[in-house]
PDB file of C-alpha atoms in Angstrom:
ATOM      1  CA  MET A   1      91.625   3.038 -17.520  1.00  0.00           C
ATOM      2  CA  LYS A   2      94.054   3.527 -14.665  1.00  0.00           C
ATOM      3  CA  THR A   3      93.444   1.996 -11.273  1.00  0.00           C
ATOM      4  CA  ASN A   4      93.173   5.413  -9.567  1.00  0.00           C
ATOM      5  CA  THR A   5      90.529   6.544 -12.023  1.00  0.00           C
ATOM      6  CA  PHE A   6      88.599   3.323 -11.503  1.00  0.00           C
ATOM      7  CA  ILE A   7      88.775   3.683  -7.699  1.00  0.00           C
ATOM      8  CA  THR A   8      87.690   7.334  -7.883  1.00  0.00           C
ATOM      9  CA  LEU A   9      84.734   6.514 -10.155  1.00  0.00           C
ATOM     10  CA  SER A  10      83.650   3.573  -8.030  1.00  0.00           C
ATOM     11  CA  THR A  11      83.879   5.685  -4.839  1.00  0.00           C
ATOM     12  CA  ALA A  12      81.863   8.462  -6.458  1.00  0.00           C
ATOM     13  CA  THR A  13      79.281   5.947  -7.691  1.00  0.00           C
ATOM     14  CA  ALA A  14      79.055   4.373  -4.214  1.00  0.00           C
ATOM     15  CA  ASN A  15      78.644   7.806  -2.615  1.00  0.00           C
ATOM     16  CA  ILE A  16      75.875   8.703  -5.072  1.00  0.00           C
ATOM     17  CA  GLY A  17      74.205   5.387  -4.234  1.00  0.00           C
ATOM     18  CA  VAL A  18      74.388   6.186  -0.517  1.00  0.00           C
ATOM     19  CA  LEU A  19      72.862   9.662  -1.099  1.00  0.00           C
ATOM     20  CA  VAL A  20      70.047   8.202  -3.209  1.00  0.00           C
ATOM     21  CA  GLY A  21      69.433   5.621  -0.452  1.00  0.00           C
ATOM     22  CA  LEU A  22      69.271   8.379   2.169  1.00  0.00           C
ATOM     23  CA  VAL A  23      66.796  10.363   0.089  1.00  0.00           C
ATOM     24  CA  PHE A  24      64.552   7.300  -0.227  1.00  0.00           C
ATOM     25  CA  LEU A  25      64.925   6.638   3.520  1.00  0.00           C
ATOM     26  CA  ILE A  26      63.830  10.196   4.332  1.00  0.00           C
ATOM     27  CA  PHE A  27      60.758   9.851   2.107  1.00  0.00           C
ATOM     28  CA  GLU A  28      59.899   6.519   3.716  1.00  0.00           C
ATOM     29  CA  LEU A  29      60.284   7.933   7.253  1.00  0.00           C
ATOM     30  CA  ARG A  30      57.997  10.860   6.387  1.00  0.00           C
ATOM     31  CA  GLN A  31      55.433   8.480   4.953  1.00  0.00           C
ATOM     32  CA  ASN A  32      55.621   6.239   8.042  1.00  0.00           C
ATOM     33  CA  SER A  33      55.243   9.295  10.282  1.00  0.00           C
ATOM     34  CA  ALA A  34      52.128  10.387   8.392  1.00  0.00           C
ATOM     35  CA  ILE A  35      50.690   6.877   8.655  1.00  0.00           C
ATOM     36  CA  ALA A  36      51.393   6.737  12.416  1.00  0.00           C
ATOM     37  CA  LEU A  37      49.778  10.155  12.923  1.00  0.00           C
ATOM     38  CA  SER A  38      46.751   9.004  10.959  1.00  0.00           C
ATOM     39  CA  GLN A  39      46.475   5.838  13.054  1.00  0.00           C
ATOM     40  CA  MET A  40      46.690   7.816  16.316  1.00  0.00           C
ATOM     41  CA  THR A  41      43.969  10.179  15.102  1.00  0.00           C
ATOM     42  CA  GLN A  42      41.735   7.272  14.113  1.00  0.00           C
ATOM     43  CA  GLU A  43      42.281   5.530  17.463  1.00  0.00           C
ATOM     44  CA  ARG A  44      41.466   8.732  19.358  1.00  0.00           C
ATOM     45  CA  ALA A  45      38.294   9.225  17.331  1.00  0.00           C
ATOM     46  CA  ALA A  46      37.289   5.578  17.867  1.00  0.00           C
ATOM     47  CA  MET A  47      37.719   5.972  21.643  1.00  0.00           C
ATOM     48  CA  LEU A  48      35.480   9.034  21.650  1.00  0.00           C
ATOM     49  CA  VAL A  49      32.867   7.282  19.543  1.00  0.00           C
ATOM     50  CA  ASP A  50      32.929   4.244  21.855  1.00  0.00           C
ATOM     51  CA  GLN A  51      32.565   6.453  24.931  1.00  0.00           C
ATOM     52  CA  ASN A  52      29.651   8.356  23.426  1.00  0.00           C
ATOM     53  CA  ILE A  53      27.956   5.157  22.280  1.00  0.00           C
ATOM     54  CA  ALA A  54      28.167   3.925  25.886  1.00  0.00           C
ATOM     55  CA  TYR A  55      26.443   7.123  27.053  1.00  0.00           C
ATOM     56  CA  VAL A  56      23.748   6.945  24.410  1.00  0.00           C
ATOM     57  CA  THR A  57      22.892   3.331  25.198  1.00  0.00           C
ATOM     58  CA  ASN A  58      22.839   3.897  28.977  1.00  0.00           C
ATOM     59  CA  GLN A  59      19.910   6.188  29.700  1.00  0.00           C
ATOM     60  CA  GLU A  60      20.936   6.895  33.315  1.00  0.00           C
ATOM     61  CA  ILE A  61      24.433   8.028  32.356  1.00  0.00           C
ATOM     62  CA  SER A  62      23.092   9.957  29.382  1.00  0.00           C
ATOM     63  CA  LYS A  63      20.673  11.844  31.637  1.00  0.00           C
ATOM     64  CA  LEU A  64      23.401  12.485  34.225  1.00  0.00           C
ATOM     65  CA  MET A  65      25.753  13.869  31.568  1.00  0.00           C
ATOM     66  CA  ALA A  66      22.980  16.124  30.250  1.00  0.00           C
ATOM     67  CA  ARG A  67      22.186  17.403  33.758  1.00  0.00           C
ATOM     68  CA  ILE A  68      25.831  18.321  34.350  1.00  0.00           C
ATOM     69  CA  TYR A  69      27.245  19.356  30.990  1.00  0.00           C
ATOM     70  CA  THR A  70      24.153  20.764  29.258  1.00  0.00           C
ATOM     71  CA  HIS A  71      21.716  21.951  31.913  1.00  0.00           C
ATOM     72  CA  PHE A  72      24.320  22.743  34.620  1.00  0.00           C
ATOM     73  CA  ASP A  73      22.005  21.283  37.274  1.00  0.00           C
ATOM     74  CA  PHE A  74      24.757  20.534  39.785  1.00  0.00           C
ATOM     75  CA  ASP A  75      22.380  20.560  42.780  1.00  0.00           C
ATOM     76  CA  SER A  76      20.516  17.484  41.501  1.00  0.00           C
ATOM     77  CA  VAL A  77      23.649  15.285  41.503  1.00  0.00           C
ATOM     78  CA  THR A  78      23.982  12.706  44.275  1.00  0.00           C
ATOM     79  CA  LYS A  79      27.262  11.601  45.883  1.00  0.00           C
ATOM     80  CA  ASP A  80      27.188   8.358  43.838  1.00  0.00           C
ATOM     81  CA  GLU A  81      26.633  10.360  40.655  1.00  0.00           C
ATOM     82  CA  TRP A  82      29.543  12.665  41.554  1.00  0.00           C
ATOM     83  CA  ASP A  83      31.611   9.470  41.795  1.00  0.00           C
ATOM     84  CA  GLN A  84      30.550   8.577  38.239  1.00  0.00           C
ATOM     85  CA  ILE A  85      31.371  12.095  37.046  1.00  0.00           C
ATOM     86  CA  ALA A  86      34.783  11.874  38.752  1.00  0.00           C
ATOM     87  CA  ARG A  87      35.588   8.595  36.965  1.00  0.00           C
ATOM     88  CA  HIS A  88      34.453  10.112  33.671  1.00  0.00           C
ATOM     89  CA  GLU A  89      36.607  13.202  34.248  1.00  0.00           C
ATOM     90  CA  ILE A  90      39.654  11.063  35.119  1.00  0.00           C
ATOM     91  CA  ILE A  91      39.282   9.443  31.689  1.00  0.00           C
ATOM     92  CA  VAL A  92      38.910  12.857  30.022  1.00  0.00           C
ATOM     93  CA  ARG A  93      41.942  14.192  31.930  1.00  0.00           C
ATOM     94  CA  THR A  94      44.013  11.176  30.907  1.00  0.00           C
ATOM     95  CA  ARG A  95      43.068  11.581  27.245  1.00  0.00           C
ATOM     96  CA  GLN A  96      43.818  15.314  27.278  1.00  0.00           C
ATOM     97  CA  ARG A  97      47.115  14.815  29.093  1.00  0.00           C
ATOM     98  CA  ASP A  98      48.062  12.293  26.413  1.00  0.00           C
ATOM     99  CA  ILE A  99      47.333  14.853  23.694  1.00  0.00           C
ATOM    100  CA  TRP A 100      49.363  17.458  25.620  1.00  0.00           C
ATOM    101  CA  PHE A 101      52.281  15.014  25.929  1.00  0.00           C
ATOM    102  CA  GLN A 102      52.194  14.033  22.258  1.00  0.00           C
ATOM    103  CA  TYR A 103      52.061  17.695  21.242  1.00  0.00           C
ATOM    104  CA  SER A 104      55.089  18.455  23.423  1.00  0.00           C
ATOM    105  CA  LYS A 105      56.957  15.717  21.506  1.00  0.00           C
ATOM    106  CA  GLY A 106      55.855  17.103  18.126  1.00  0.00           C
ATOM    107  CA  LEU A 107      53.519  14.202  17.389  1.00  0.00           C
ATOM    108  CA  ILE A 108      50.188  16.049  17.257  1.00  0.00           C
ATOM    109  CA  ASP A 109      48.944  19.020  15.286  1.00  0.00           C
ATOM    110  CA  GLU A 110      48.455  22.314  17.090  1.00  0.00           C
ATOM    111  CA  GLU A 111      44.744  22.363  16.237  1.00  0.00           C
ATOM    112  CA  VAL A 112      44.120  19.097  18.116  1.00  0.00           C
ATOM    113  CA  TYR A 113      46.308  20.307  20.994  1.00  0.00           C
ATOM    114  CA  LEU A 114      44.427  23.606  21.316  1.00  0.00           C
ATOM    115  CA  LEU A 115      41.079  21.803  21.456  1.00  0.00           C
ATOM    116  CA  ALA A 116      42.386  19.552  24.233  1.00  0.00           C
ATOM    117  CA  ILE A 117      44.141  22.260  26.260  1.00  0.00           C
ATOM    118  CA  ASN A 118      41.094  24.560  26.038  1.00  0.00           C
ATOM    119  CA  SER A 119      38.812  21.728  27.116  1.00  0.00           C
ATOM    120  CA  ALA A 120      41.154  20.905  30.009  1.00  0.00           C
ATOM    121  CA  ALA A 121      41.293  24.581  31.052  1.00  0.00           C
ATOM    122  CA  ASN A 122      37.502  24.678  31.067  1.00  0.00           C
ATOM    123  CA  ARG A 123      37.366  21.506  33.185  1.00  0.00           C
ATOM    124  CA  LEU A 124      40.152  22.425  35.623  1.00  0.00           C
ATOM    125  CA  PRO A 125      37.833  23.922  38.293  1.00  0.00           C
ATOM    126  CA  LEU A 126      35.699  20.764  38.182  1.00  0.00           C
ATOM    127  CA  TRP A 127      38.790  18.543  38.392  1.00  0.00           C
ATOM    128  CA  GLU A 128      40.100  20.481  41.379  1.00  0.00           C
ATOM    129  CA  TRP A 129      36.711  20.341  43.105  1.00  0.00           C
ATOM    130  CA  LEU A 130      36.496  16.571  42.471  1.00  0.00           C
ATOM    131  CA  LYS A 131      40.068  16.194  43.830  1.00  0.00           C
ATOM    132  CA  ILE A 132      41.221  14.473  40.653  1.00  0.00           C
ATOM    133  CA  PRO A 133      45.017  14.005  40.699  1.00  0.00           C
ATOM    134  CA  LEU A 134      46.631  16.469  38.318  1.00  0.00           C
ATOM    135  CA  PRO A 135      50.170  15.874  36.997  1.00  0.00           C
ATOM    136  CA  GLY A 136      52.548  18.841  37.458  1.00  0.00           C
ATOM    137  CA  LYS A 137      53.644  20.341  34.120  1.00  0.00           C
ATOM    138  CA  PHE A 138      50.376  19.443  32.402  1.00  0.00           C
ATOM    139  CA  THR A 139      48.376  21.200  35.139  1.00  0.00           C
ATOM    140  CA  LYS A 140      50.601  24.290  34.965  1.00  0.00           C
ATOM    141  CA  ASP A 141      50.137  24.506  31.199  1.00  0.00           C
ATOM    142  CA  VAL A 142      46.358  24.085  31.571  1.00  0.00           C
ATOM    143  CA  ALA A 143      46.174  26.738  34.300  1.00  0.00           C
ATOM    144  CA  ASN A 144      48.313  29.108  32.233  1.00  0.00           C
ATOM    145  CA  ARG A 145      46.042  28.576  29.222  1.00  0.00           C
ATOM    146  CA  SER A 146      43.022  29.690  31.254  1.00  0.00           C
ATOM    147  CA  LYS A 147      44.849  32.947  32.085  1.00  0.00           C
ATOM    148  CA  GLU A 148      45.926  33.734  28.529  1.00  0.00           C
ATOM    149  CA  GLU A 149      44.448  36.657  26.677  1.00  0.00           C
ATOM    150  CA  GLY A 150      41.752  35.472  24.325  1.00  0.00           C
ATOM    151  CA  PHE A 151      40.795  32.414  26.391  1.00  0.00           C
ATOM    152  CA  GLN A 152      37.045  32.247  26.793  1.00  0.00           C
ATOM    153  CA  GLY A 153      35.648  30.000  29.453  1.00  0.00           C
ATOM    154  CA  SER A 154      32.843  27.690  28.433  1.00  0.00           C
ATOM    155  CA  PRO A 155      29.423  27.946  30.076  1.00  0.00           C
ATOM    156  CA  ILE A 156      30.117  24.877  32.236  1.00  0.00           C
ATOM    157  CA  ARG A 157      33.316  26.469  33.557  1.00  0.00           C
ATOM    158  CA  THR A 158      31.616  29.746  34.380  1.00  0.00           C
ATOM    159  CA  LYS A 159      28.514  28.180  35.920  1.00  0.00           C
ATOM    160  CA  PHE A 160      30.478  25.549  37.842  1.00  0.00           C
ATOM    161  CA  ILE A 161      32.869  28.110  39.339  1.00  0.00           C
ATOM    162  CA  GLU A 162      29.910  30.180  40.520  1.00  0.00           C
ATOM    163  CA  TRP A 163      28.064  27.140  41.892  1.00  0.00           C
ATOM    164  CA  SER A 164      31.130  25.669  43.633  1.00  0.00           C
ATOM    165  CA  LYS A 165      31.719  28.846  45.669  1.00  0.00           C
ATOM    166  CA  ASN A 166      28.775  27.813  47.865  1.00  0.00           C
ATOM    167  CA  ASN A 167      29.071  24.037  47.564  1.00  0.00           C
ATOM    168  CA  LYS A 168      31.723  21.964  49.271  1.00  0.00           C
ATOM    169  CA  SER A 169      33.262  19.043  47.375  1.00  0.00           C
ATOM    170  CA  PRO A 170      32.082  15.629  48.585  1.00  0.00           C
ATOM    171  CA  TYR A 171      35.791  14.692  48.594  1.00  0.00           C
ATOM    172  CA  GLU A 172      36.924  17.268  51.154  1.00  0.00           C
ATOM    173  CA  ILE A 173      38.867  15.708  53.985  1.00  0.00           C
TER     174      ILE A 173
END
């Protein structure tokens, strides 16, 4: 075997080895991506479970949440309770902004994103009334979602908008 033939065969073999290595690397990266996505989903679910367990075990908070989000009894809420609702909504806003951000980077499924953006659009009037800080692009996307054809406001959105027309925010300056 001539030296040129040997060099050509060894180069071809090395190149095939590199291609096989790249194929395995691509499979491994896809697998790692799926595992990371699964971990993020599990962490998000665990946070929601923890939050709801805290509500269930605290009867006062549980009753307050029911008055606001189920019975829409906004008139019964005291200033201190509005403070609790504001803190709760800041947590919700932060979680939903995180989902929005991860979706914009291609890290979250559209189904999860749509649930979060619809929930945020339904809460936006409450957030504005509570004077919760709202980051720019996220807020624009949420506001645009509420104007899109096919968007249906939830009962809390509809009832809160109507109620808030005649009720000043306790956070007005």
